[in-house]
mmCIF file of C-alpha atoms in Angstrom:
data_model
loop_
_atom_site.group_PDB
_atom_site.id
_atom_site.type_symbol
_atom_site.label_atom_id
_atom_site.label_comp_id
_atom_site.label_asym_id
_atom_site.label_seq_id
_atom_site.Cartn_x
_atom_site.Cartn_y
_atom_site.Cartn_z
ATOM 1 C CA LEU A 1 -57.342 37.818 88.829
ATOM 2 C CA ARG A 2 -59.164 34.927 87.164
ATOM 3 C CA VAL A 3 -57.108 32.460 89.195
ATOM 4 C CA PHE A 4 -57.895 34.405 92.400
ATOM 5 C CA PHE A 5 -61.652 34.476 91.789
ATOM 6 C CA ALA A 6 -61.645 30.830 90.726
ATOM 7 C CA PHE A 7 -59.942 30.005 94.044
ATOM 8 C CA LEU A 8 -62.698 31.842 95.921
ATOM 9 C CA GLU A 9 -65.340 29.464 94.545
ATOM 10 C CA MET A 10 -66.945 27.918 97.628
ATOM 11 C CA GLU A 11 -65.834 24.308 97.029
ATOM 12 C CA HIS A 12 -62.184 25.364 96.802
ATOM 13 C CA VAL A 13 -62.451 27.565 99.882
ATOM 14 C CA GLU A 14 -64.003 24.773 101.974
ATOM 15 C CA LEU A 15 -61.180 22.363 101.096
ATOM 16 C CA PHE A 16 -58.626 24.999 102.058
ATOM 17 C CA VAL A 17 -60.441 25.686 105.353
ATOM 18 C CA GLN A 18 -60.284 21.972 106.253
ATOM 19 C CA LEU A 19 -56.541 22.005 105.614
ATOM 20 C CA LEU A 20 -56.010 25.090 107.793
ATOM 21 C CA ALA A 21 -58.051 23.600 110.666
ATOM 22 C CA LYS A 22 -55.363 20.971 111.247
ATOM 23 C CA THR A 23 -52.910 23.678 112.380
ATOM 24 C CA ASP A 24 -55.184 25.047 115.145
ATOM 25 C CA GLY A 25 -54.253 22.415 117.738
ATOM 26 C CA ARG A 26 -50.536 23.023 117.286
ATOM 27 C CA ASP A 27 -51.015 26.775 117.431
ATOM 28 C CA LYS A 28 -52.751 26.475 120.838
ATOM 29 C CA ILE A 29 -49.726 24.596 122.191
ATOM 30 C CA TYR A 30 -47.317 27.208 120.806
ATOM 31 C CA ARG A 31 -49.510 30.003 122.196
ATOM 32 C CA THR A 32 -49.289 28.486 125.684
ATOM 33 C CA MET A 33 -45.513 28.240 125.314
ATOM 34 C CA GLN A 34 -45.295 31.842 124.077
ATOM 35 C CA TYR A 35 -47.227 33.410 126.947
ATOM 36 C CA GLY A 36 -45.774 31.040 129.531
ATOM 37 C CA ALA A 37 -42.271 32.080 128.466
ATOM 38 C CA ARG A 38 -43.344 35.748 128.521
ATOM 39 C CA LEU A 39 -44.593 35.446 132.111
ATOM 40 C CA ILE A 40 -41.672 33.431 133.490
ATOM 41 C CA GLY A 41 -39.156 35.548 131.568
ATOM 42 C CA ALA A 42 -40.589 38.744 133.066
ATOM 43 C CA ILE A 43 -40.478 37.305 136.593
ATOM 44 C CA LEU A 44 -36.880 36.076 136.237
ATOM 45 C CA SER A 45 -35.700 39.334 134.657
ATOM 46 C CA ALA A 46 -36.606 41.382 137.735
ATOM 47 C CA LYS A 47 -33.818 43.647 139.011
ATOM 48 C CA ASN A 48 -33.680 41.908 142.396
ATOM 49 C CA LYS A 49 -32.791 38.567 140.772
ATOM 50 C CA PRO A 50 -29.191 37.253 140.393
ATOM 51 C CA LYS A 51 -27.435 38.105 137.128
ATOM 52 C CA GLU A 52 -27.573 34.504 135.848
ATOM 53 C CA THR A 53 -31.319 34.374 136.541
ATOM 54 C CA GLN A 54 -31.845 37.678 134.744
ATOM 55 C CA GLU A 55 -29.935 36.397 131.724
ATOM 56 C CA PHE A 56 -32.084 33.264 131.588
ATOM 57 C CA GLY A 57 -35.191 35.435 131.922
ATOM 58 C CA ALA A 58 -34.008 37.547 128.973
ATOM 59 C CA LYS A 59 -33.582 34.363 126.912
ATOM 60 C CA LEU A 60 -37.136 33.286 127.730
ATOM 61 C CA THR A 61 -38.430 36.735 126.763
ATOM 62 C CA LYS A 62 -36.583 36.488 123.443
ATOM 63 C CA PHE A 63 -37.977 32.967 122.967
ATOM 64 C CA SER A 64 -41.490 34.335 123.565
ATOM 65 C CA SER A 65 -40.959 36.991 120.894
ATOM 66 C CA THR A 66 -39.648 34.378 118.463
ATOM 67 C CA MET A 67 -42.676 32.168 119.160
ATOM 68 C CA SER A 68 -44.965 35.128 118.495
ATOM 69 C CA ASP A 69 -43.383 35.683 115.073
ATOM 70 C CA GLY A 70 -43.390 31.939 114.348
ATOM 71 C CA ARG A 71 -47.098 31.614 115.112
ATOM 72 C CA LYS A 72 -47.816 34.167 112.394
ATOM 73 C CA LEU A 73 -46.755 31.524 109.894
ATOM 74 C CA PHE A 74 -49.625 29.305 111.127
ATOM 75 C CA ARG A 75 -52.019 32.172 110.502
ATOM 76 C CA LEU A 76 -51.103 32.652 106.842
ATOM 77 C CA TRP A 77 -54.231 32.482 104.679
ATOM 78 C CA LYS A 78 -56.486 32.022 107.711
ATOM 79 C CA TRP A 79 -58.570 34.964 106.518
ATOM 80 C CA VAL A 80 -59.924 32.489 103.937
ATOM 81 C CA ASN A 81 -61.788 30.750 106.805
ATOM 82 C CA GLU A 82 -64.017 33.794 107.138
ATOM 83 C CA VAL A 83 -65.099 33.880 103.478
ATOM 84 C CA PRO A 84 -67.529 30.918 103.666
ATOM 85 C CA LYS A 85 -68.614 32.046 107.150
ATOM 86 C CA LEU A 86 -69.612 35.464 105.841
ATOM 87 C CA ALA A 87 -71.374 33.916 102.844
ATOM 88 C CA GLN A 88 -73.329 31.620 105.180
ATOM 89 C CA LEU A 89 -74.189 34.410 107.607
ATOM 90 C CA MET A 90 -75.480 36.693 104.861
ATOM 91 C CA GLY A 91 -78.031 34.079 103.854
ATOM 92 C CA SER A 92 -78.871 32.762 107.326
ATOM 93 C CA ASN A 93 -82.234 33.121 109.090
ATOM 94 C CA GLU A 94 -80.581 33.990 112.409
ATOM 95 C CA LYS A 95 -82.247 36.720 114.462
ATOM 96 C CA PRO A 96 -81.054 40.198 113.351
ATOM 97 C CA VAL A 97 -79.033 41.083 116.471
ATOM 98 C CA MET A 98 -77.093 37.822 116.632
ATOM 99 C CA LYS A 99 -76.669 37.816 112.852
ATOM 100 C CA GLY A 100 -75.238 41.347 112.937
ATOM 101 C CA LEU A 101 -72.837 40.443 115.755
ATOM 102 C CA ASN A 102 -71.717 37.316 113.902
ATOM 103 C CA ILE A 103 -71.080 39.260 110.708
ATOM 104 C CA GLY A 104 -69.189 41.955 112.635
ATOM 105 C CA LYS A 105 -66.997 39.364 114.360
ATOM 106 C CA SER A 106 -66.274 37.456 111.159
ATOM 107 C CA LEU A 107 -65.424 40.609 109.203
ATOM 108 C CA SER A 108 -63.187 41.901 112.021
ATOM 109 C CA THR A 109 -61.427 38.521 112.199
ATOM 110 C CA LEU A 110 -60.874 38.529 108.427
ATOM 111 C CA LEU A 111 -59.254 41.987 108.579
ATOM 112 C CA TYR A 112 -57.182 40.968 111.619
ATOM 113 C CA PHE A 113 -55.749 37.992 109.730
ATOM 114 C CA LEU A 114 -55.081 40.074 106.601
ATOM 115 C CA PHE A 115 -53.017 42.620 108.551
ATOM 116 C CA ASP A 116 -51.358 39.830 110.543
ATOM 117 C CA ASN A 117 -50.313 38.126 107.291
ATOM 118 C CA TYR A 118 -49.009 41.452 105.999
ATOM 119 C CA ILE A 119 -46.855 41.851 109.139
ATOM 120 C CA TRP A 120 -45.239 38.441 108.584
ATOM 121 C CA ILE A 121 -44.579 39.195 104.906
ATOM 122 C CA THR A 122 -42.837 42.466 105.814
ATOM 123 C CA LYS A 123 -40.823 40.854 108.620
ATOM 124 C CA VAL A 124 -39.396 38.202 106.283
ATOM 125 C CA GLN A 125 -38.709 41.079 103.855
ATOM 126 C CA LEU A 126 -40.736 39.721 100.951
ATOM 127 C CA ILE A 127 -42.080 43.270 100.623
ATOM 128 C CA LYS A 128 -41.302 46.589 102.243
ATOM 129 C CA GLY A 129 -43.888 48.032 104.595
ATOM 130 C CA ASP A 130 -44.650 49.598 107.955
ATOM 131 C CA SER A 131 -45.030 46.525 110.179
ATOM 132 C CA ALA A 132 -45.510 48.689 113.308
ATOM 133 C CA LYS A 133 -48.557 50.438 111.863
ATOM 134 C CA ALA A 134 -49.906 47.156 110.500
ATOM 135 C CA SER A 135 -49.437 45.590 113.941
ATOM 136 C CA GLN A 136 -51.524 48.354 115.502
ATOM 137 C CA ARG A 137 -54.289 47.862 112.917
ATOM 138 C CA SER A 138 -54.162 44.108 113.359
ATOM 139 C CA GLY A 139 -54.515 44.600 117.118
ATOM 140 C CA PHE A 140 -57.480 46.926 116.587
ATOM 141 C CA PHE A 141 -59.413 44.398 114.495
ATOM 142 C CA TRP A 142 -58.539 41.626 116.973
ATOM 143 C CA PHE A 143 -59.830 43.881 119.765
ATOM 144 C CA LEU A 144 -63.014 44.569 117.773
ATOM 145 C CA SER A 145 -63.622 40.869 117.080
ATOM 146 C CA LEU A 146 -63.277 40.134 120.814
ATOM 147 C CA LEU A 147 -65.897 42.762 121.679
ATOM 148 C CA PHE A 148 -68.283 41.175 119.176
ATOM 149 C CA GLN A 149 -67.540 37.754 120.725
ATOM 150 C CA ILE A 150 -68.310 39.011 124.241
ATOM 151 C CA ALA A 151 -71.610 40.507 123.050
ATOM 152 C CA MET A 152 -72.501 37.207 121.333
ATOM 153 C CA ASP A 153 -71.626 35.162 124.423
ATOM 154 C CA LEU A 154 -73.661 37.412 126.707
ATOM 155 C CA LEU A 155 -76.662 37.241 124.384
ATOM 156 C CA SER A 156 -76.317 33.450 124.142
ATOM 157 C CA TYR A 157 -76.015 33.231 127.930
ATOM 158 C CA TYR A 158 -79.217 35.244 128.337
ATOM 159 C CA ARG A 159 -81.023 32.880 125.970
ATOM 160 C CA VAL A 160 -79.718 29.838 127.844
ATOM 161 C CA GLN A 161 -80.921 31.317 131.141
ATOM 162 C CA MET A 162 -84.384 31.969 129.657
ATOM 163 C CA ASP A 163 -84.523 28.381 128.379
ATOM 164 C CA HIS A 164 -83.481 27.172 131.829
ATOM 165 C CA VAL A 165 -86.317 29.136 133.482
ATOM 166 C CA LYS A 166 -88.831 27.642 131.022
ATOM 167 C CA LEU A 167 -87.472 24.187 131.768
ATOM 168 C CA LEU A 168 -87.832 24.642 135.518
ATOM 169 C CA THR A 169 -91.414 25.853 135.201
ATOM 170 C CA ALA A 170 -92.416 22.952 132.929
ATOM 171 C CA PRO A 171 -94.730 20.268 134.425
ATOM 172 C CA ALA A 172 -92.016 17.625 134.006
ATOM 173 C CA VAL A 173 -88.281 18.406 134.063
ATOM 174 C CA ASP A 174 -86.401 16.990 131.077
ATOM 175 C CA ALA A 175 -83.067 15.794 132.532
ATOM 176 C CA ALA A 176 -81.405 15.488 129.113
ATOM 177 C CA ALA A 177 -82.421 19.036 128.154
ATOM 178 C CA ALA A 178 -81.224 20.358 131.538
ATOM 179 C CA LYS A 179 -77.835 18.662 131.033
ATOM 180 C CA LYS A 180 -77.567 20.174 127.556
ATOM 181 C CA LEU A 181 -78.250 23.660 128.933
ATOM 182 C CA ASP A 182 -75.671 23.164 131.696
ATOM 183 C CA ASP A 183 -73.081 22.154 129.079
ATOM 184 C CA LYS A 184 -73.885 25.255 127.028
ATOM 185 C CA ARG A 185 -73.556 27.452 130.108
ATOM 186 C CA THR A 186 -70.159 25.929 130.980
ATOM 187 C CA ALA A 187 -68.930 26.449 127.405
ATOM 188 C CA LEU A 188 -70.049 30.091 127.528
ATOM 189 C CA HIS A 189 -68.281 30.622 130.872
ATOM 190 C CA LEU A 190 -65.029 29.345 129.358
ATOM 191 C CA SER A 191 -65.480 31.394 126.186
ATOM 192 C CA LEU A 192 -66.086 34.568 128.201
ATOM 193 C CA LEU A 193 -63.066 33.901 130.422
ATOM 194 C CA LYS A 194 -60.804 33.403 127.397
ATOM 195 C CA THR A 195 -62.135 36.444 125.557
ATOM 196 C CA VAL A 196 -62.019 38.766 128.570
ATOM 197 C CA CYS A 197 -58.367 37.780 129.155
ATOM 198 C CA ASP A 198 -57.518 38.485 125.503
ATOM 199 C CA VAL A 199 -59.184 41.933 125.421
ATOM 200 C CA PRO A 200 -56.412 43.788 127.361
ATOM 201 C CA ILE A 201 -53.712 42.134 125.205
ATOM 202 C CA ALA A 202 -55.453 43.147 121.970
ATOM 203 C CA GLY A 203 -56.196 46.618 123.338
ATOM 204 C CA ASN A 204 -52.552 47.020 124.307
ATOM 205 C CA ALA A 205 -51.502 46.255 120.727
ATOM 206 C CA ALA A 206 -54.212 48.433 119.179
ATOM 207 C CA PHE A 207 -53.850 51.526 121.348
ATOM 208 C CA LYS A 208 -50.163 51.314 122.326
ATOM 209 C CA GLY A 209 -50.944 50.625 125.956
ATOM 210 C CA THR A 210 -48.562 50.030 128.834
ATOM 211 C CA LEU A 211 -49.494 46.472 129.771
ATOM 212 C CA THR A 212 -46.513 44.896 131.525
ATOM 213 C CA PRO A 213 -44.936 41.652 130.224
ATOM 214 C CA ARG A 214 -45.983 39.901 133.454
ATOM 215 C CA VAL A 215 -49.633 40.839 133.049
ATOM 216 C CA THR A 216 -49.556 40.076 129.329
ATOM 217 C CA GLY A 217 -48.009 36.668 129.969
ATOM 218 C CA ALA A 218 -50.469 35.813 132.763
ATOM 219 C CA LEU A 219 -53.535 36.848 130.757
ATOM 220 C CA GLY A 220 -52.320 35.042 127.632
ATOM 221 C CA LEU A 221 -51.540 31.905 129.617
ATOM 222 C CA VAL A 222 -55.034 31.830 131.168
ATOM 223 C CA SER A 223 -56.740 32.450 127.811
ATOM 224 C CA SER A 224 -54.711 29.675 126.190
#
């Protein structure tokens, strides 16, 4: 326990977070491959396709599943990223609503990663456990974190729009400030698109939905 709490000292956590950040770029590539293979595999596996095409589609579907399990390895210990975030948020002077949403998202993300790590540990049989139940819980906390993200993006978008109105009604239009607001708005559009595409996938995992592989692959590919 002493070793664990010593590790959680902020300077150690920050160094570990920097190390984990280097894996994010690779994970995005593998995520695109995973959902791309899921989509193409589902299309090629259709009953009206030739047998050889169906067999290739089945291989792509299996590849997608393997990629999904492999990506869990990149997410080991990623819950540590949320520890300094939560510590920062607790002491921040952010407005109460945005602060609450940020804390909710960070806490949900932390729990998502913890259950996700647990799933990988059970799948490689380091410990025995119910990976199906853990997968559902992981999906629930992912789903919850996405809802917090959408609420944050919408609130941020509202603030950007209010700033834009103030800028337009000012005696002299600041071109640099207008460009900055446009960039923020574009970033929020992309964030909302990604998050909205991920919500059905997370909800499907959390609530045992009936999302088809084609839809899952298409949504995941767009969000990637």
